[in-house]
PDB file of C-alpha atoms in Angstrom:
ATOM      1  CA  MET Q   4     102.909 115.464  78.176  1.00 95.00           C
ATOM      2  CA  LEU Q   5      99.239 114.669  77.451  1.00 97.00           C
ATOM      3  CA  GLU Q   6      97.901 114.256  73.919  1.00 98.00           C
ATOM      4  CA  ILE Q   7      94.222 113.441  73.308  1.00 98.00           C
ATOM      5  CA  SER Q   8      93.260 112.744  69.709  1.00 98.00           C
ATOM      6  CA  ASP Q   9      89.743 112.266  68.249  1.00 98.00           C
ATOM      7  CA  LEU Q  10      88.585 110.727  71.533  1.00 98.00           C
ATOM      8  CA  CYS Q  11      85.092 109.245  71.729  1.00 98.00           C
ATOM      9  CA  VAL Q  12      83.893 107.571  74.940  1.00 98.00           C
ATOM     10  CA  GLU Q  13      80.740 105.813  76.064  1.00 97.00           C
ATOM     11  CA  VAL Q  14      79.343 104.738  79.442  1.00 96.00           C
ATOM     12  CA  ALA Q  15      76.878 101.840  79.592  1.00 94.00           C
ATOM     13  CA  GLY Q  16      76.488 102.080  75.837  1.00 94.00           C
ATOM     14  CA  GLN Q  17      75.695 105.802  75.866  1.00 95.00           C
ATOM     15  CA  PRO Q  18      78.123 108.253  74.189  1.00 97.00           C
ATOM     16  CA  VAL Q  19      79.457 110.854  76.639  1.00 97.00           C
ATOM     17  CA  LEU Q  20      82.484 112.305  74.807  1.00 98.00           C
ATOM     18  CA  HIS Q  21      82.702 113.173  71.120  1.00 97.00           C
ATOM     19  CA  ASP Q  22      85.866 113.832  69.063  1.00 97.00           C
ATOM     20  CA  ILE Q  23      87.926 115.382  71.869  1.00 97.00           C
ATOM     21  CA  ASN Q  24      91.293 116.860  70.861  1.00 97.00           C
ATOM     22  CA  LEU Q  25      93.460 118.410  73.558  1.00 97.00           C
ATOM     23  CA  SER Q  26      97.203 118.834  74.162  1.00 96.00           C
ATOM     24  CA  LEU Q  27      98.808 119.654  77.502  1.00 96.00           C
ATOM     25  CA  GLY Q  28     102.519 120.447  77.601  1.00 96.00           C
ATOM     26  CA  GLU Q  29     105.039 120.162  80.416  1.00 94.00           C
ATOM     27  CA  GLY Q  30     104.653 122.931  82.970  1.00 93.00           C
ATOM     28  CA  GLU Q  31     101.226 123.941  81.676  1.00 95.00           C
ATOM     29  CA  LEU Q  32      97.962 124.389  83.558  1.00 96.00           C
ATOM     30  CA  HIS Q  33      94.732 124.244  81.575  1.00 96.00           C
ATOM     31  CA  VAL Q  34      91.179 124.934  82.758  1.00 96.00           C
ATOM     32  CA  LEU Q  35      88.141 123.143  81.360  1.00 95.00           C
ATOM     33  CA  LEU Q  36      84.957 125.222  81.666  1.00 93.00           C
ATOM     34  CA  GLY Q  37      81.453 123.942  81.133  1.00 91.00           C
ATOM     35  CA  PRO Q  38      78.026 123.449  82.704  1.00 89.00           C
ATOM     36  CA  ASN Q  39      77.148 120.465  84.853  1.00 86.00           C
ATOM     37  CA  GLY Q  40      76.696 117.345  82.750  1.00 88.00           C
ATOM     38  CA  SER Q  41      78.890 118.594  79.911  1.00 91.00           C
ATOM     39  CA  GLY Q  42      81.351 115.686  80.076  1.00 93.00           C
ATOM     40  CA  LYS Q  43      84.160 117.341  82.021  1.00 94.00           C
ATOM     41  CA  SER Q  44      84.348 114.718  84.776  1.00 93.00           C
ATOM     42  CA  SER Q  45      83.951 111.951  82.190  1.00 96.00           C
ATOM     43  CA  LEU Q  46      87.061 113.217  80.424  1.00 97.00           C
ATOM     44  CA  LEU Q  47      89.121 113.146  83.632  1.00 97.00           C
ATOM     45  CA  ALA Q  48      87.787 109.692  84.502  1.00 96.00           C
ATOM     46  CA  THR Q  49      88.781 108.401  81.055  1.00 97.00           C
ATOM     47  CA  ILE Q  50      92.294 109.816  81.353  1.00 97.00           C
ATOM     48  CA  LEU Q  51      92.718 108.199  84.775  1.00 96.00           C
ATOM     49  CA  GLY Q  52      91.200 104.915  83.605  1.00 96.00           C
ATOM     50  CA  LEU Q  53      88.255 104.640  85.982  1.00 95.00           C
ATOM     51  CA  PRO Q  54      85.975 101.631  85.356  1.00 94.00           C
ATOM     52  CA  GLY Q  55      82.964 102.035  83.074  1.00 95.00           C
ATOM     53  CA  TYR Q  56      84.443 104.524  80.615  1.00 96.00           C
ATOM     54  CA  ARG Q  57      84.990 102.792  77.266  1.00 95.00           C
ATOM     55  CA  ILE Q  58      86.981 104.417  74.469  1.00 97.00           C
ATOM     56  CA  THR Q  59      85.233 103.740  71.175  1.00 97.00           C
ATOM     57  CA  ARG Q  60      87.545 105.812  68.996  1.00 97.00           C
ATOM     58  CA  GLY Q  61      90.715 107.864  69.261  1.00 97.00           C
ATOM     59  CA  GLU Q  62      93.493 107.679  71.820  1.00 96.00           C
ATOM     60  CA  ILE Q  63      95.147 109.231  74.845  1.00 98.00           C
ATOM     61  CA  ARG Q  64      98.941 109.423  75.034  1.00 98.00           C
ATOM     62  CA  PHE Q  65     101.021 110.280  78.103  1.00 97.00           C
ATOM     63  CA  ASP Q  66     104.659 111.111  77.373  1.00 94.00           C
ATOM     64  CA  GLY Q  67     104.061 109.664  73.914  1.00 94.00           C
ATOM     65  CA  ALA Q  68     102.870 106.263  75.146  1.00 94.00           C
ATOM     66  CA  PRO Q  69      99.232 105.129  74.665  1.00 97.00           C
ATOM     67  CA  LEU Q  70      97.142 104.697  77.818  1.00 97.00           C
ATOM     68  CA  ARG Q  71      94.239 102.766  76.356  1.00 93.00           C
ATOM     69  CA  ASP Q  72      95.266  99.292  77.552  1.00 92.00           C
ATOM     70  CA  LEU Q  73      96.681 100.352  80.916  1.00 95.00           C
ATOM     71  CA  SER Q  74      94.888  99.833  84.218  1.00 95.00           C
ATOM     72  CA  LEU Q  75      94.168 102.612  86.697  1.00 95.00           C
ATOM     73  CA  GLN Q  76      97.080 101.420  88.851  1.00 95.00           C
ATOM     74  CA  GLU Q  77      99.466 101.378  85.894  1.00 96.00           C
ATOM     75  CA  ARG Q  78      98.486 104.926  84.997  1.00 96.00           C
ATOM     76  CA  ALA Q  79      99.016 106.033  88.587  1.00 95.00           C
ATOM     77  CA  GLU Q  80     102.454 104.412  88.561  1.00 94.00           C
ATOM     78  CA  LEU Q  81     103.292 106.385  85.402  1.00 95.00           C
ATOM     79  CA  GLY Q  82     102.546 109.582  87.318  1.00 95.00           C
ATOM     80  CA  ILE Q  83      98.872 110.455  86.784  1.00 97.00           C
ATOM     81  CA  GLY Q  84      96.940 111.596  89.853  1.00 96.00           C
ATOM     82  CA  MET Q  85      93.534 113.076  90.518  1.00 95.00           C
ATOM     83  CA  ALA Q  86      91.873 115.259  93.147  1.00 93.00           C
ATOM     84  CA  PHE Q  87      88.370 113.807  93.213  1.00 91.00           C
ATOM     85  CA  GLN Q  88      85.181 115.773  93.659  1.00 85.00           C
ATOM     86  CA  ARG Q  89      83.568 113.152  95.909  1.00 85.00           C
ATOM     87  CA  PRO Q  90      86.231 110.784  97.271  1.00 88.00           C
ATOM     88  CA  PRO Q  91      85.304 107.945  99.648  1.00 86.00           C
ATOM     89  CA  SER Q  92      85.904 107.957 103.389  1.00 88.00           C
ATOM     90  CA  MET Q  93      88.602 105.525 104.555  1.00 91.00           C
ATOM     91  CA  GLY Q  94      88.036 104.569 108.160  1.00 92.00           C
ATOM     92  CA  GLY Q  95      91.106 103.037 109.791  1.00 93.00           C
ATOM     93  CA  VAL Q  96      93.562 104.814 107.467  1.00 93.00           C
ATOM     94  CA  SER Q  97      94.897 108.009 108.981  1.00 94.00           C
ATOM     95  CA  VAL Q  98      96.300 110.861 106.949  1.00 94.00           C
ATOM     96  CA  SER Q  99      99.705 110.370 108.593  1.00 95.00           C
ATOM     97  CA  ALA Q 100      99.689 106.620 107.866  1.00 95.00           C
ATOM     98  CA  PHE Q 101      98.800 107.339 104.239  1.00 94.00           C
ATOM     99  CA  ALA Q 102     101.704 109.784 103.963  1.00 95.00           C
ATOM    100  CA  ALA Q 103     104.072 107.239 105.523  1.00 96.00           C
ATOM    101  CA  ALA Q 104     102.965 104.557 103.052  1.00 94.00           C
ATOM    102  CA  LEU Q 105     103.869 106.936 100.222  1.00 92.00           C
ATOM    103  CA  GLY Q 106     107.224 107.837 101.760  1.00 93.00           C
ATOM    104  CA  ALA Q 107     106.062 111.434 102.096  1.00 94.00           C
ATOM    105  CA  SER Q 108     106.019 111.935 105.879  1.00 94.00           C
ATOM    106  CA  ASP Q 109     108.758 114.556 105.549  1.00 94.00           C
ATOM    107  CA  ILE Q 110     106.491 116.984 103.672  1.00 93.00           C
ATOM    108  CA  LEU Q 111     103.198 116.229 105.410  1.00 94.00           C
ATOM    109  CA  GLU Q 112     103.490 118.819 108.183  1.00 93.00           C
ATOM    110  CA  SER Q 113     104.426 121.763 105.946  1.00 93.00           C
ATOM    111  CA  GLU Q 114     101.940 120.981 103.186  1.00 91.00           C
ATOM    112  CA  ALA Q 115      99.122 120.335 105.659  1.00 92.00           C
ATOM    113  CA  ALA Q 116      99.814 123.702 107.293  1.00 92.00           C
ATOM    114  CA  ALA Q 117      99.659 125.476 103.913  1.00 88.00           C
ATOM    115  CA  LEU Q 118      96.143 124.098 103.411  1.00 87.00           C
ATOM    116  CA  ASP Q 119      95.030 124.718 107.027  1.00 88.00           C
ATOM    117  CA  LEU Q 120      94.905 120.967 107.687  1.00 91.00           C
ATOM    118  CA  SER Q 121      97.466 120.617 110.475  1.00 92.00           C
ATOM    119  CA  ASP Q 122      94.819 119.323 112.881  1.00 92.00           C
ATOM    120  CA  PHE Q 123      93.774 116.601 110.431  1.00 91.00           C
ATOM    121  CA  VAL Q 124      96.961 114.554 110.074  1.00 91.00           C
ATOM    122  CA  THR Q 125      96.013 112.085 112.831  1.00 93.00           C
ATOM    123  CA  ARG Q 126      92.423 111.673 111.623  1.00 94.00           C
ATOM    124  CA  ASP Q 127      91.143 108.979 109.272  1.00 94.00           C
ATOM    125  CA  MET Q 128      90.969 110.034 105.638  1.00 92.00           C
ATOM    126  CA  ASN Q 129      87.766 111.965 104.872  1.00 90.00           C
ATOM    127  CA  VAL Q 130      85.989 110.579 107.954  1.00 92.00           C
ATOM    128  CA  GLY Q 131      83.916 113.424 109.374  1.00 90.00           C
ATOM    129  CA  PHE Q 132      85.504 115.958 107.000  1.00 90.00           C
ATOM    130  CA  SER Q 133      83.291 118.765 105.708  1.00 87.00           C
ATOM    131  CA  GLY Q 134      82.943 119.303 101.961  1.00 83.00           C
ATOM    132  CA  GLY Q 135      85.570 122.027 101.951  1.00 83.00           C
ATOM    133  CA  GLU Q 136      87.934 119.990 104.114  1.00 88.00           C
ATOM    134  CA  ILE Q 137      87.643 117.059 101.706  1.00 89.00           C
ATOM    135  CA  LYS Q 138      88.563 119.327  98.781  1.00 86.00           C
ATOM    136  CA  ARG Q 139      91.630 120.633 100.606  1.00 86.00           C
ATOM    137  CA  TRP Q 140      92.640 117.099 101.583  1.00 91.00           C
ATOM    138  CA  GLU Q 141      92.455 116.022  97.934  1.00 91.00           C
ATOM    139  CA  ILE Q 142      94.980 118.713  97.031  1.00 90.00           C
ATOM    140  CA  LEU Q 143      97.230 117.677  99.921  1.00 92.00           C
ATOM    141  CA  LYS Q 144      96.929 114.067  98.744  1.00 94.00           C
ATOM    142  CA  LEU Q 145      98.433 115.054  95.383  1.00 93.00           C
ATOM    143  CA  PHE Q 146     101.422 116.664  97.111  1.00 93.00           C
ATOM    144  CA  LEU Q 147     101.963 113.367  98.924  1.00 94.00           C
ATOM    145  CA  GLN Q 148     101.472 111.186  95.829  1.00 94.00           C
ATOM    146  CA  ASP Q 149     103.863 113.296  93.701  1.00 94.00           C
ATOM    147  CA  PRO Q 150     102.252 112.784  90.254  1.00 96.00           C
ATOM    148  CA  ARG Q 151     103.433 114.494  87.073  1.00 96.00           C
ATOM    149  CA  LEU Q 152      99.996 114.943  85.516  1.00 97.00           C
ATOM    150  CA  MET Q 153      97.370 116.235  87.941  1.00 96.00           C
ATOM    151  CA  LEU Q 154      93.645 116.208  87.302  1.00 97.00           C
ATOM    152  CA  PHE Q 155      91.478 118.459  89.480  1.00 95.00           C
ATOM    153  CA  ASP Q 156      87.718 117.783  89.519  1.00 92.00           C
ATOM    154  CA  GLU Q 157      85.994 121.044  90.564  1.00 89.00           C
ATOM    155  CA  PRO Q 158      88.450 121.827  93.389  1.00 89.00           C
ATOM    156  CA  GLU Q 159      86.621 125.015  94.460  1.00 83.00           C
ATOM    157  CA  SER Q 160      83.112 123.553  94.615  1.00 79.00           C
ATOM    158  CA  GLY Q 161      81.663 123.823  98.125  1.00 74.00           C
ATOM    159  CA  VAL Q 162      84.728 125.616  99.509  1.00 79.00           C
ATOM    160  CA  ASP Q 163      84.537 128.965 101.343  1.00 79.00           C
ATOM    161  CA  LEU Q 164      86.327 131.913  99.734  1.00 77.00           C
ATOM    162  CA  GLU Q 165      89.205 131.941 102.239  1.00 77.00           C
ATOM    163  CA  HIS Q 166      90.099 128.352 101.460  1.00 82.00           C
ATOM    164  CA  VAL Q 167      89.511 128.685  97.706  1.00 85.00           C
ATOM    165  CA  SER Q 168      92.478 131.048  97.787  1.00 85.00           C
ATOM    166  CA  ALA Q 169      94.583 128.433  99.622  1.00 84.00           C
ATOM    167  CA  ILE Q 170      93.543 125.741  97.168  1.00 87.00           C
ATOM    168  CA  GLY Q 171      94.322 127.973  94.186  1.00 88.00           C
ATOM    169  CA  GLN Q 172      97.752 128.834  95.550  1.00 87.00           C
ATOM    170  CA  ALA Q 173      98.471 125.150  96.191  1.00 88.00           C
ATOM    171  CA  ILE Q 174      97.398 124.170  92.667  1.00 91.00           C
ATOM    172  CA  ARG Q 175      99.574 126.896  91.186  1.00 89.00           C
ATOM    173  CA  ARG Q 176     102.542 125.868  93.318  1.00 88.00           C
ATOM    174  CA  ILE Q 177     102.384 122.150  92.589  1.00 91.00           C
ATOM    175  CA  THR Q 178     101.761 122.486  88.843  1.00 91.00           C
ATOM    176  CA  ARG Q 179     104.647 124.927  88.439  1.00 90.00           C
ATOM    177  CA  SER Q 180     107.079 122.726  90.373  1.00 91.00           C
ATOM    178  CA  ASN Q 181     109.017 119.618  89.403  1.00 94.00           C
ATOM    179  CA  ASP Q 182     108.305 116.203  90.865  1.00 92.00           C
ATOM    180  CA  ARG Q 183     110.775 114.535  93.220  1.00 90.00           C
ATOM    181  CA  LYS Q 184     112.710 113.199  90.231  1.00 92.00           C
ATOM    182  CA  GLY Q 185     113.116 116.706  88.845  1.00 94.00           C
ATOM    183  CA  ARG Q 186     110.581 116.300  86.011  1.00 94.00           C
ATOM    184  CA  PRO Q 187     108.111 119.076  85.099  1.00 95.00           C
ATOM    185  CA  ARG Q 188     104.461 118.606  85.984  1.00 96.00           C
ATOM    186  CA  ALA Q 189     101.222 119.692  84.298  1.00 96.00           C
ATOM    187  CA  GLY Q 190      97.631 120.122  85.426  1.00 96.00           C
ATOM    188  CA  LEU Q 191      94.073 120.079  84.090  1.00 97.00           C
ATOM    189  CA  VAL Q 192      91.384 121.754  86.233  1.00 95.00           C
ATOM    190  CA  ILE Q 193      87.664 121.414  85.557  1.00 93.00           C
ATOM    191  CA  THR Q 194      85.176 123.971  86.848  1.00 85.00           C
ATOM    192  CA  HIS Q 195      81.709 125.267  86.119  1.00 76.00           C
ATOM    193  CA  THR Q 196      81.906 128.334  88.372  1.00 78.00           C
ATOM    194  CA  GLY Q 197      85.230 129.652  87.037  1.00 81.00           C
ATOM    195  CA  LEU Q 198      86.040 130.952  90.529  1.00 82.00           C
ATOM    196  CA  ILE Q 199      89.349 129.095  90.616  1.00 86.00           C
ATOM    197  CA  LEU Q 200      90.619 131.332  87.796  1.00 88.00           C
ATOM    198  CA  ASN Q 201      90.996 134.127  90.347  1.00 86.00           C
ATOM    199  CA  TYR Q 202      93.658 132.113  92.162  1.00 86.00           C
ATOM    200  CA  VAL Q 203      95.580 130.142  89.534  1.00 89.00           C
ATOM    201  CA  GLU Q 204      97.585 131.260  86.519  1.00 88.00           C
ATOM    202  CA  ALA Q 205      96.116 129.114  83.762  1.00 93.00           C
ATOM    203  CA  ASP Q 206      97.842 128.942  80.389  1.00 95.00           C
ATOM    204  CA  ARG Q 207      94.811 127.869  78.376  1.00 95.00           C
ATOM    205  CA  ALA Q 208      91.059 127.468  78.846  1.00 95.00           C
ATOM    206  CA  HIS Q 209      88.596 125.276  76.982  1.00 95.00           C
ATOM    207  CA  ILE Q 210      84.798 125.380  76.733  1.00 95.00           C
ATOM    208  CA  MET Q 211      83.097 121.988  76.930  1.00 94.00           C
ATOM    209  CA  LYS Q 212      79.414 121.358  76.314  1.00 94.00           C
ATOM    210  CA  GLY Q 213      77.442 118.301  75.291  1.00 94.00           C
ATOM    211  CA  GLY Q 214      80.528 116.119  75.466  1.00 96.00           C
ATOM    212  CA  ARG Q 215      82.408 118.247  72.934  1.00 96.00           C
ATOM    213  CA  LEU Q 216      85.231 120.777  73.178  1.00 96.00           C
ATOM    214  CA  LEU Q 217      83.735 123.854  71.536  1.00 94.00           C
ATOM    215  CA  HIS Q 218      86.531 126.383  71.801  1.00 94.00           C
ATOM    216  CA  SER Q 219      89.946 127.082  73.360  1.00 95.00           C
ATOM    217  CA  GLY Q 220      91.469 130.423  74.226  1.00 94.00           C
ATOM    218  CA  GLU Q 221      93.013 132.791  76.752  1.00 94.00           C
ATOM    219  CA  PRO Q 222      91.520 131.942  80.168  1.00 92.00           C
ATOM    220  CA  GLU Q 223      90.422 135.343  81.481  1.00 91.00           C
ATOM    221  CA  ALA Q 224      89.001 136.509  78.145  1.00 91.00           C
ATOM    222  CA  LEU Q 225      87.141 133.242  77.687  1.00 92.00           C
ATOM    223  CA  PHE Q 226      85.663 133.382  81.173  1.00 90.00           C
ATOM    224  CA  ARG Q 227      84.488 136.960  80.625  1.00 91.00           C
ATOM    225  CA  HIS Q 228      82.765 135.785  77.453  1.00 92.00           C
ATOM    226  CA  ILE Q 229      81.059 132.960  79.369  1.00 91.00           C
ATOM    227  CA  GLN Q 230      79.849 135.380  82.037  1.00 90.00           C
ATOM    228  CA  SER Q 231      78.198 137.538  79.364  1.00 91.00           C
ATOM    229  CA  HIS Q 232      77.143 134.986  76.751  1.00 92.00           C
ATOM    230  CA  GLY Q 233      77.106 131.611  78.452  1.00 90.00           C
ATOM    231  CA  TYR Q 234      78.932 128.548  77.168  1.00 90.00           C
ATOM    232  CA  THR Q 235      79.021 129.634  73.538  1.00 91.00           C
ATOM    233  CA  VAL Q 236      81.796 130.073  70.998  1.00 91.00           C
ATOM    234  CA  PRO Q 237      83.016 133.704  70.845  1.00 89.00           C
ATOM    235  CA  ALA Q 238      81.940 135.449  67.636  1.00 82.00           C
ATOM    236  CA  ALA Q 239      85.529 136.294  66.689  1.00 71.00           C
ATOM    237  CA  ALA Q 240      86.628 132.648  66.890  1.00 61.00           C
TER     238      ALA Q 240
END
């Protein structure tokens, strides 16, 4: 579904990503591990097409088609969605009105309940939400938007353990399901704590540092290595 080849990216003239190669197949969930400032969020922003991220070499393909010349809106219309780490507040736009605009009012109640957000559906989006509530709302937003490729920017950061479990279960459920047209989905989760690995069933994990993908491997084994040796390439690699 997603194919990244020899990708180099700069922001304000400064290189932030170097020679990134990554493939994500239908139905797969990958986890991107790395310290703060390693380029993880920059990679997601480039895939989504956020302003300021300029590809200087390489390409990104979604379902075989290049994304380079497409706007953020065009990429969203293709089926790419993101749960942001720090989304804006939207006063005057309630959660229920947002769901109605997406034609997703029928699933709002059940999905909000699964994320312990039933009391939030009449409130304005992110207005007065705590950090953990914002993270849960971002996951609920993806259920409402119904994308095929889902990008999760540190979904467990700032969330209490009880709700990390709910977020992990929701990520696992949505990435392993089909969209409303019956097409398989896929997901890419970035994290520096690795805590989310306790609650999702990732197919592949990648270490990122200094804007480069250093190594890919089995998620649990790779995280154990990181816990003991930091963000380094395993000796047996």
